[in-house]
Coordinates of C-alpha atoms in Angstrom, one line a residue:
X1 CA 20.4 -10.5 -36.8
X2 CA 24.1 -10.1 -36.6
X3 CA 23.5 -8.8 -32.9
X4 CA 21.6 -11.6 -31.6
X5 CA 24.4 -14.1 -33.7
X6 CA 26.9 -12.1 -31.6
X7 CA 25.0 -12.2 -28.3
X8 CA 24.3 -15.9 -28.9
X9 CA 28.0 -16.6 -29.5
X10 CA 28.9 -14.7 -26.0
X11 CA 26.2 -16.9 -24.3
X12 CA 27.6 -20.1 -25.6
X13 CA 31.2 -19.2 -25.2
X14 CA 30.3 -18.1 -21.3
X15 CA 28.3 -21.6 -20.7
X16 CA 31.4 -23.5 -22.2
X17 CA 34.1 -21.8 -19.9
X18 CA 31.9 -22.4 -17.1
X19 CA 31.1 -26.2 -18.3
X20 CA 35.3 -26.6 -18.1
X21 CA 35.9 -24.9 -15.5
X22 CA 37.3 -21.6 -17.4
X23 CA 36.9 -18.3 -16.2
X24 CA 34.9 -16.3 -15.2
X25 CA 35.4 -17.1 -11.3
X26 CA 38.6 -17.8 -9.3
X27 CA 42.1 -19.2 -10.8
X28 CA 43.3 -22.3 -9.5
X29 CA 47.0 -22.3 -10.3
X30 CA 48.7 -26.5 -9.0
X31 CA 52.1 -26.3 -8.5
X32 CA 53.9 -29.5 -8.9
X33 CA 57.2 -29.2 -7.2
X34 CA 60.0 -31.8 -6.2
X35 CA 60.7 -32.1 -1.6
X36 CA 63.3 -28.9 -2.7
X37 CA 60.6 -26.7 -4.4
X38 CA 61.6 -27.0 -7.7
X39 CA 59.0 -27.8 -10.7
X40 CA 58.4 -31.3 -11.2
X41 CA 57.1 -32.5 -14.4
X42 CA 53.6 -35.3 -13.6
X43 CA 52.8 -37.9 -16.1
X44 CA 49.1 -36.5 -16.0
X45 CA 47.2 -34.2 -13.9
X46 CA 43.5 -34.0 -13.8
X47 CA 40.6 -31.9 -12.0
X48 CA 37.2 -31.7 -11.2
X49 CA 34.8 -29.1 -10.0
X50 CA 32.6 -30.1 -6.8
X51 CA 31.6 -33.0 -7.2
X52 CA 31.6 -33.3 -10.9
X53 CA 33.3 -35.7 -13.6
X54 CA 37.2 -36.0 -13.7
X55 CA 39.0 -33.7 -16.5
X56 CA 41.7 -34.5 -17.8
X57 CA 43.7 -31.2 -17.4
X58 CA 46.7 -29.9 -19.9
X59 CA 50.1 -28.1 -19.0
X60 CA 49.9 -24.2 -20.4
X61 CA 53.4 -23.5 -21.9
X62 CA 54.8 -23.1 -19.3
X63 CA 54.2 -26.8 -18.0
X64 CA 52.1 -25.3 -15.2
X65 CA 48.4 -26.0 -14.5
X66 CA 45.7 -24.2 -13.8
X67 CA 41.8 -24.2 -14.3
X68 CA 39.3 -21.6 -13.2
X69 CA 36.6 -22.5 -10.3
X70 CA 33.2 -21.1 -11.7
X71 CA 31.8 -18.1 -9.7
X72 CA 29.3 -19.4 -7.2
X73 CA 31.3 -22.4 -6.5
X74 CA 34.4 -23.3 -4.3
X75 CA 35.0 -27.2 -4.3
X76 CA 37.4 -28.2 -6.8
X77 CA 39.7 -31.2 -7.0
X78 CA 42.6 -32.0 -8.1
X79 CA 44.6 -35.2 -8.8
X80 CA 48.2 -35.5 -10.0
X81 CA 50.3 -39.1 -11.3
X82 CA 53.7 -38.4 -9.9
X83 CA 56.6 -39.6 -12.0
X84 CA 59.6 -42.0 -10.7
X85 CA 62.2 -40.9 -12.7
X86 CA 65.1 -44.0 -13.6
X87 CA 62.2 -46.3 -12.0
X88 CA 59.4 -45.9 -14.3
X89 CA 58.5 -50.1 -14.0
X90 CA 57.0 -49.2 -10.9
X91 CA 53.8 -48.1 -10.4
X92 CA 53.3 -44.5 -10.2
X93 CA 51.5 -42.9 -7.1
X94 CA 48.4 -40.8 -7.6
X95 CA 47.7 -37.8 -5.3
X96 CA 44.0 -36.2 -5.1
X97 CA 43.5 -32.8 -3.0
X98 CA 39.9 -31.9 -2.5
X99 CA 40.0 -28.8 -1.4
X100 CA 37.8 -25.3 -1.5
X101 CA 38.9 -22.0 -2.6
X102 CA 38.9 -21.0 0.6
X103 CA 41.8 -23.4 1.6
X104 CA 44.2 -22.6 -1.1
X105 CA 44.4 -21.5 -4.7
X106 CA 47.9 -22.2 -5.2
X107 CA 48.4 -25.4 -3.9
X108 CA 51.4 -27.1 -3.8
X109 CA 51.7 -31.1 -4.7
X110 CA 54.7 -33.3 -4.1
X111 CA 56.2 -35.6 -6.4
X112 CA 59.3 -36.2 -5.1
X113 CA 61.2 -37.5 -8.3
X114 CA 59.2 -35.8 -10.6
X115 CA 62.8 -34.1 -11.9
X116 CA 66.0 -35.0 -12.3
X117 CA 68.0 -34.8 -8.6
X118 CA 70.4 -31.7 -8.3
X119 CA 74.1 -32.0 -9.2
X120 CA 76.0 -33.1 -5.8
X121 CA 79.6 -32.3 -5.1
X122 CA 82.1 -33.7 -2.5
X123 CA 83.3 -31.2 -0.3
X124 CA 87.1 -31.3 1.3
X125 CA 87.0 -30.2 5.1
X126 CA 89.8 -30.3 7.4
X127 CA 88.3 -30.1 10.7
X128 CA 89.7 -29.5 14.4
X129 CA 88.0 -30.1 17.2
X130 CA 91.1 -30.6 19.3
X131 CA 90.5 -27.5 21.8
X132 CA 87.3 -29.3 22.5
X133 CA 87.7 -31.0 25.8
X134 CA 87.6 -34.2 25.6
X135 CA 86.6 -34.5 22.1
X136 CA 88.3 -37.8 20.0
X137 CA 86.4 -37.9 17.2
X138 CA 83.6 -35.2 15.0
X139 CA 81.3 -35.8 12.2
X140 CA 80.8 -33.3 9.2
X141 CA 76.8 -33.0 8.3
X142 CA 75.3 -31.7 5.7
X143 CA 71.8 -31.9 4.8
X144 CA 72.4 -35.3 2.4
X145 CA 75.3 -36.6 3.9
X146 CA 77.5 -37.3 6.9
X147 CA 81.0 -37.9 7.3
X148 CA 83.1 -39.4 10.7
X149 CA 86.5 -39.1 11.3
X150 CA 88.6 -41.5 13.3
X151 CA 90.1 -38.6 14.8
X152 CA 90.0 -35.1 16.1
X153 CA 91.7 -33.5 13.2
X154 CA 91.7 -35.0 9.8
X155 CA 90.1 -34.5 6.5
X156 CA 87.0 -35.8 5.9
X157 CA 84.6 -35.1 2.6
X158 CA 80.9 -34.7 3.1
X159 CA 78.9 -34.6 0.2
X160 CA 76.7 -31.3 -0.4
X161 CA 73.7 -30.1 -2.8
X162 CA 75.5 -27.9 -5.4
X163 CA 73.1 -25.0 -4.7
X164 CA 74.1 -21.8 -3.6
X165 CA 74.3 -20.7 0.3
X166 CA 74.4 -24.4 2.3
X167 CA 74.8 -25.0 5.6
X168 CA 77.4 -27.6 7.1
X169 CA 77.2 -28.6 10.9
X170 CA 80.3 -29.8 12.7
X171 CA 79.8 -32.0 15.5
X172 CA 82.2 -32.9 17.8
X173 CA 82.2 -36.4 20.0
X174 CA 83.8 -37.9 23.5
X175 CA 84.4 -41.3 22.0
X176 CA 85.2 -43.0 18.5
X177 CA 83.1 -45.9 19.4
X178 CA 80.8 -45.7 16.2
X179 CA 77.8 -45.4 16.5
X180 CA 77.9 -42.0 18.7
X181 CA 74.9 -40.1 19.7
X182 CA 73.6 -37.3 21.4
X183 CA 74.7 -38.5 24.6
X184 CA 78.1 -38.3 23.1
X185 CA 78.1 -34.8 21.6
X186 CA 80.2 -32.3 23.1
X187 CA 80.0 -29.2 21.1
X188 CA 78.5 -28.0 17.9
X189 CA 78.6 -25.7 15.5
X190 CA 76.5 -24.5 12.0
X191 CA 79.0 -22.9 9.4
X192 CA 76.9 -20.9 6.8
X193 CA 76.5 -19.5 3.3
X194 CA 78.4 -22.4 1.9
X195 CA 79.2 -22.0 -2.1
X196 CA 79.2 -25.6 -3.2
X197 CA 81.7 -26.3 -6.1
X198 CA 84.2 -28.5 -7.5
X199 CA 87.7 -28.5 -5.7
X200 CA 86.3 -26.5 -2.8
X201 CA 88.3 -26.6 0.7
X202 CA 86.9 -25.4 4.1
X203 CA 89.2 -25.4 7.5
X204 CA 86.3 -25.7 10.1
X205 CA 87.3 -25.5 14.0
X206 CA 85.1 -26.3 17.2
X207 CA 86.9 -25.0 20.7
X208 CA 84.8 -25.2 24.2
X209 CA 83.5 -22.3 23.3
X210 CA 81.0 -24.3 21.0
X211 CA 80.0 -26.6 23.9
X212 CA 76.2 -27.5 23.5
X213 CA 74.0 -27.5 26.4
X214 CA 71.0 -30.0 27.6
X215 CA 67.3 -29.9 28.0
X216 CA 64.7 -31.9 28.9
X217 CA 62.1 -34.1 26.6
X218 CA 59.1 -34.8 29.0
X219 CA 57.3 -38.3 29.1
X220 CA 55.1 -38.5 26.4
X221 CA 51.2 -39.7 27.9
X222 CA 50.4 -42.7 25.5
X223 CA 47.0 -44.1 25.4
X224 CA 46.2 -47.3 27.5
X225 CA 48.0 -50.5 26.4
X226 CA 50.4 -49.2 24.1
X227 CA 53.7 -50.0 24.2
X228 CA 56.6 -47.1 24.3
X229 CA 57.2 -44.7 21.0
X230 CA 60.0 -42.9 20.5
X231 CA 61.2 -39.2 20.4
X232 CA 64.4 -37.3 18.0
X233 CA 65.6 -34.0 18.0
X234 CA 66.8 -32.6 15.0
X235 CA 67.9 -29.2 13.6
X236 CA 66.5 -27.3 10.7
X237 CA 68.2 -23.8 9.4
X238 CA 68.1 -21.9 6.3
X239 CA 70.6 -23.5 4.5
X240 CA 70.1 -27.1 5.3
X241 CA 67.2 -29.5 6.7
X242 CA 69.3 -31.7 8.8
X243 CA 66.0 -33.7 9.9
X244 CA 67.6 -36.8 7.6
X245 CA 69.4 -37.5 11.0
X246 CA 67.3 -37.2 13.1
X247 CA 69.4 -38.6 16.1
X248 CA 71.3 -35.5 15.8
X249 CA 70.5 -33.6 18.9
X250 CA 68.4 -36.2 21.2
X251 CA 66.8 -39.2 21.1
X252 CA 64.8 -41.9 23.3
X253 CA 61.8 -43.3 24.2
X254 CA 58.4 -41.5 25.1
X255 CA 59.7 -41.8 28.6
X256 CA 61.1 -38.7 28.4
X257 CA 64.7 -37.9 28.2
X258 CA 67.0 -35.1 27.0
X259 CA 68.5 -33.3 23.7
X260 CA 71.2 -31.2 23.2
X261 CA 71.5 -27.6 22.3
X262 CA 73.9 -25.8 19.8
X263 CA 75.0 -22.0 20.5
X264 CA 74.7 -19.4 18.0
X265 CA 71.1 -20.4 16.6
X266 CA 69.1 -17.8 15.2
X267 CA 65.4 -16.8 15.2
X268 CA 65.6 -18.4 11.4
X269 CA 67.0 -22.0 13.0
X270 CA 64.4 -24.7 14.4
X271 CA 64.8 -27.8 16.5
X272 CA 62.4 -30.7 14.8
X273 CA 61.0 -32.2 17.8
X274 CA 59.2 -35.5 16.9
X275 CA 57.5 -38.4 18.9
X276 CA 55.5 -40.8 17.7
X277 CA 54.2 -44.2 19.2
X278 CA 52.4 -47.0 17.3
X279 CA 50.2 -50.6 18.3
X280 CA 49.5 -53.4 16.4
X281 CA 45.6 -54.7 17.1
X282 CA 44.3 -58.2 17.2
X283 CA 42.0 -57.7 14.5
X284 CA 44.7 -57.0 11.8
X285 CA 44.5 -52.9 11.8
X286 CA 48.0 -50.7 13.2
X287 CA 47.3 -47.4 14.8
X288 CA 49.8 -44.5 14.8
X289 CA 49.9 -41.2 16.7
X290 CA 52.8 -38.6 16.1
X291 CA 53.0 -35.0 16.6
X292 CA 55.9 -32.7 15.1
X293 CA 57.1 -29.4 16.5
X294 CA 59.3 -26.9 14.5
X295 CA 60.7 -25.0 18.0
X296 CA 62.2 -21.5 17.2
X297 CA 66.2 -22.6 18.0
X298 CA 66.6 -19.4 19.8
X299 CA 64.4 -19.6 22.3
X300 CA 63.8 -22.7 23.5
X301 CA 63.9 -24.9 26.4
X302 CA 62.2 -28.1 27.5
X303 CA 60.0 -30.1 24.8
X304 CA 56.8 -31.5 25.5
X305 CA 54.6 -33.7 23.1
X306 CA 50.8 -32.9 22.6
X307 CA 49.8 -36.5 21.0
X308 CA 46.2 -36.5 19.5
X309 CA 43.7 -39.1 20.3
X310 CA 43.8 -42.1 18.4
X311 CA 41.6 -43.9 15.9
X312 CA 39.0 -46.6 17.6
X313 CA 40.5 -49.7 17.1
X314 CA 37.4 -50.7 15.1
X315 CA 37.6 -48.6 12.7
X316 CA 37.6 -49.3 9.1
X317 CA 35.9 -48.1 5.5
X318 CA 32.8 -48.9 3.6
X319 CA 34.0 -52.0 1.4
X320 CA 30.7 -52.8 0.0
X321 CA 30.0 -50.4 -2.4
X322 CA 31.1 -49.8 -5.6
X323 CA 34.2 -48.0 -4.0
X324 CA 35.7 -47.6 -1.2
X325 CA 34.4 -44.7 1.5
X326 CA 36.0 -43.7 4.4
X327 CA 33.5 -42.7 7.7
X328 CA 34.9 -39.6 10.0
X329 CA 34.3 -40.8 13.4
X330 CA 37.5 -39.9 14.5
X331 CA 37.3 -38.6 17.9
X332 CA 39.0 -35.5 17.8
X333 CA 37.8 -34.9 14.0
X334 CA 36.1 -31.4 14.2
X335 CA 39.8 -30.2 15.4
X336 CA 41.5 -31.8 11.8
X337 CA 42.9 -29.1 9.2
X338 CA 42.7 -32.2 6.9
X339 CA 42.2 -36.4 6.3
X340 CA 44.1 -38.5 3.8
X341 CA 42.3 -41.3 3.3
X342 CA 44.2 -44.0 0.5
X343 CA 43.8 -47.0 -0.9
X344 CA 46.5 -50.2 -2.7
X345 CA 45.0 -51.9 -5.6
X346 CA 45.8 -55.2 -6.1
X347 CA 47.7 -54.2 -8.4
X348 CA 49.9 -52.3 -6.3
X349 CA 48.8 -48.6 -7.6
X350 CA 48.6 -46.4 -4.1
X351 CA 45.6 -43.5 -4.9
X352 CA 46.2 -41.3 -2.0
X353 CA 43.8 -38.2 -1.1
X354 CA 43.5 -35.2 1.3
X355 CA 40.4 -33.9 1.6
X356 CA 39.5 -30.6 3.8
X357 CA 36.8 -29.8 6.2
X358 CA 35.6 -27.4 3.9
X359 CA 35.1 -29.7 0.7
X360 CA 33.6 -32.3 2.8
X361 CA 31.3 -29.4 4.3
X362 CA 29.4 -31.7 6.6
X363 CA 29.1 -35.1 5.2
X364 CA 29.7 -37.9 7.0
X365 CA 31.9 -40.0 4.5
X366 CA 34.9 -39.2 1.9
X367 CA 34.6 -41.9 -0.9
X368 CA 37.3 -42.7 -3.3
X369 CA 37.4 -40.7 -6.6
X370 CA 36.8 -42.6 -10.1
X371 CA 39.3 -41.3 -12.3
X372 CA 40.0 -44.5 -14.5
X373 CA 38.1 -42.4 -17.6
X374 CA 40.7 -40.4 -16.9
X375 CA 43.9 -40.3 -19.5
X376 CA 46.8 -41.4 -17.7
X377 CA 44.7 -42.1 -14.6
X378 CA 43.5 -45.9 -16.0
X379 CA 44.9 -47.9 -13.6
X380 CA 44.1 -46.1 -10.5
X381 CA 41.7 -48.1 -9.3
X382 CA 39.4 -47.5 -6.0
X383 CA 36.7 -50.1 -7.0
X384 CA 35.9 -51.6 -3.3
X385 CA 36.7 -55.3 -4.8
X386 CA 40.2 -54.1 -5.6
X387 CA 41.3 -52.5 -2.3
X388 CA 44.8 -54.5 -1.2
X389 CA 45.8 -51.8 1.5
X390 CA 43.9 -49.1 2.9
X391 CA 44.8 -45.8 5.4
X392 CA 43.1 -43.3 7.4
X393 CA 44.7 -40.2 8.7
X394 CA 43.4 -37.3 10.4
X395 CA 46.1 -34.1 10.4
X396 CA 45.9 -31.4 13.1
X397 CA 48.0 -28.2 13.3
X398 CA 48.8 -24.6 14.5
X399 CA 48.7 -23.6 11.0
X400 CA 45.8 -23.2 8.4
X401 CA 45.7 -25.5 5.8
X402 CA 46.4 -23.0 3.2
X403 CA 49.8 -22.6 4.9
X404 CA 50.3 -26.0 4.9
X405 CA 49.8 -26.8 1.2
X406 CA 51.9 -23.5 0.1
X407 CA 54.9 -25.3 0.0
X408 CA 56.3 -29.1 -0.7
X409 CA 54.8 -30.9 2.0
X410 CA 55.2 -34.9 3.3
X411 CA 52.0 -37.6 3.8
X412 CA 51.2 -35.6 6.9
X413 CA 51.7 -32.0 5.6
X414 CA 54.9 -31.3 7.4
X415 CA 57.2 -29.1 5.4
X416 CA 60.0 -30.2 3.1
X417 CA 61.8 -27.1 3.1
X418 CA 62.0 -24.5 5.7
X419 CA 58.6 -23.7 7.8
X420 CA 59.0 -20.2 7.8
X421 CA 57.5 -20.0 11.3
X422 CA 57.3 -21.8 13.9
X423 CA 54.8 -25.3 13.8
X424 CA 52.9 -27.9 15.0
X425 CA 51.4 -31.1 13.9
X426 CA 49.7 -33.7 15.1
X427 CA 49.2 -36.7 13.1
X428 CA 46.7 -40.0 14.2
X429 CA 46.7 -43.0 11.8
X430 CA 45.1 -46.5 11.3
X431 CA 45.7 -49.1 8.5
X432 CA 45.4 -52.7 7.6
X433 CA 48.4 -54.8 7.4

């Protein structure tokens, strides 16, 4: 008897786990990180497994969360409520991943104030760029600021990230007609391995020797009757993602053009090439198309954008159901690593979801999760009657989505920290306005 009470209690403890989403099968571990990749802390977090109910899923004690996938399955979902820390009267964004093991495990969400910002210092830097030819006036970049002088030697005081190992760019200018662009860059220069502190004084120099050279950005080929985009160049290194300026290196139009390039890059240092080009259509909808190309620094020449085909101007979701569903007749959608699909309520919460190949495994249509039963979830409403704003994106890239969703990411999956390797993304959009 006390065998079979035993057995029993094994049998009813397996079916719970499984029930839950427990073990036995495979660990899904979320990772809830701020744009730098450091733990964010979600007002709630919930999962599901296939296409089951909404859980409600607890932190372990380490504030991380993870759930098990049972063995024979690999859908899961997840859905994370993002904080706004210092602006908590807002509405808080939602962010569902519906994903298969397959795609990722350990996938990383973005909350982007889910913690407190890092401490930020001013920097003193006396810079010379007087043994540039030509050169009146430089700018001191780092990766959250930018300084000008008025001249070509004279302190300036850029404000860093007080983390260790930062990266400061000195850029020096033919004019000190502000606002100066690439056109008016004459040399450049990334100073490394910066130690961010209090009281801290650099002496930074640019000579000719530091002279940046040119390249070409080709036309971009837009679809018919849309009206120019526009390109930037940008730089991205290990110790600082400079891609807050973009108009660093080159900008332009989707005509083509040029940007400029800086000596001394290494294979760890890429240019963030970006074009993008958007229409507004009669019947109330705005397309997009962009495309995104982390370019090895060391290596590279002339940039060229691959745009992806855009959405039919007549497409739109499923508003008469109970909520809202989103077709995939996207043109080029057997090529997408992902969609995001989102919708506004009226009451101005955004529920936002990405959605693989995999998890979708066929269908025809994504349709907006119910997680209203959810604690901490009440008010993110997909009902069809409450839809305010809605978006469709389909996301293309060199890399696997697994890749992408390793690290903090943006709307489109780009990275917000360093790639690791070099990337592209192509990005094709439509919403209501």
């Amino acid at each position: 008897m006390r065998n079979r009470l035993g057995l029993l209690a094994v049998m009813l403890l397996t079916a719970w786990l499984a029930g839950c989403g427990g073990g036995p099968g495979t660990k899904v571990t979320v990772h809830v990180q701020t744009g730098r990749g450091a733990q964010a802390f979600p007002l709630a977090v919930a999962y599901r497994i296939a296409d089951g109910e909404w859980e409600w899923l607890p932190p372990d004690k380490k504030a991380s969360y993870g759930f098990y996938v049972p063995t024979g399955q690999k859908r899961y979902g997840v859905a994370v409520r993002c904080a706004i820390m210092g602006m908590m009267s807002l509405p808080t964004p939602v962010r569902v991943y519906e994903l298969t093991t397959d795609d990722a495990a350990d996938p990383v969400v973005l909350c982007p104030n889910g913690a407190p910002r890092p401490p930020r210092v001013g920097v003193a830097v006396h810079g010379d760029v007087s043994a540039v030819t030509g050169a009146q006036t430089f700018s001191a970049v780092s990766e959250i600021d930018r300084d000008h002088s008025s001249s070509n030697q004279e302190d300036v005081e850029p404000v860093m990230i007080k983390e260790p190992s930062r990266d400061l760019l000195l850029l020096a200018y033919s004019t000190n007609a502000f606002p100066y662009g690439p056109a008016d860059l004459l040399a450049a220069r990334v100073f490394r391995g910066i130690e961010p502190e209090e009281g801290l004084e650099l002496s930074l120099s640019l000579t000719d020797a530091d002279a940046v050279g040119a390249a070409q950005v080709e036309p971009v080929t837009l679809p018919a009757g849309w009206p120019a985009g526009d390109y930037q160049v940008a730089l991205q290194t290990q110790g600082g993602r400079f891609d807050n300026y973009y108009e660093l290196l080159g900008r332009g139009t989707t005509g083509g053009g040029t940007y400029r390039t800086v000596s001394g890059l290494t294979a760890d240092d890429f240019y963030v090439f970006h074009a993008d080009a958007q229409v507004s259509d009669p019947g109330g909808t705005r397309r997009s198309l962009a495309y995104s190309h982390w370019v090895p620094a060391a290596g590279a020449g002339d940039l060229e954008a691959d745009l992806p085909a855009a959405f039919a101007e007549s497409y739109a979701p499923d508003l008469g159901g109970e909520r809202a569903s989103f077709g995939l007749s996207y043109p080029e959608a057997g090529s997408a690593v992902a969609f995001s699909f989102s919708v506004t309520s009226n009451d101005h919460v955004t529920t936002k979801a990405w959605v693989s190949p995999a998890w979708l495994a066929g269908a025809a249509s994504y349709t907006m999760p119910d997680l209203t039963g959810v604690p901490g979830f009440s008010n993110a409403v997909t009902k069809s009657g409450e839809v305010a704003r809605w978006e469709a994106c389909a996301i293309q890239s060199s890399s696997q989505l697994g890749d992408l969703l390793a690290r903090p990411h943006e709307e489109d999956l780009s990275p917000t920290v360093h790639p690791g390797a070099e990337l592209d993304l192509e990005t094709a959009c439509i919403w209501n306005h």
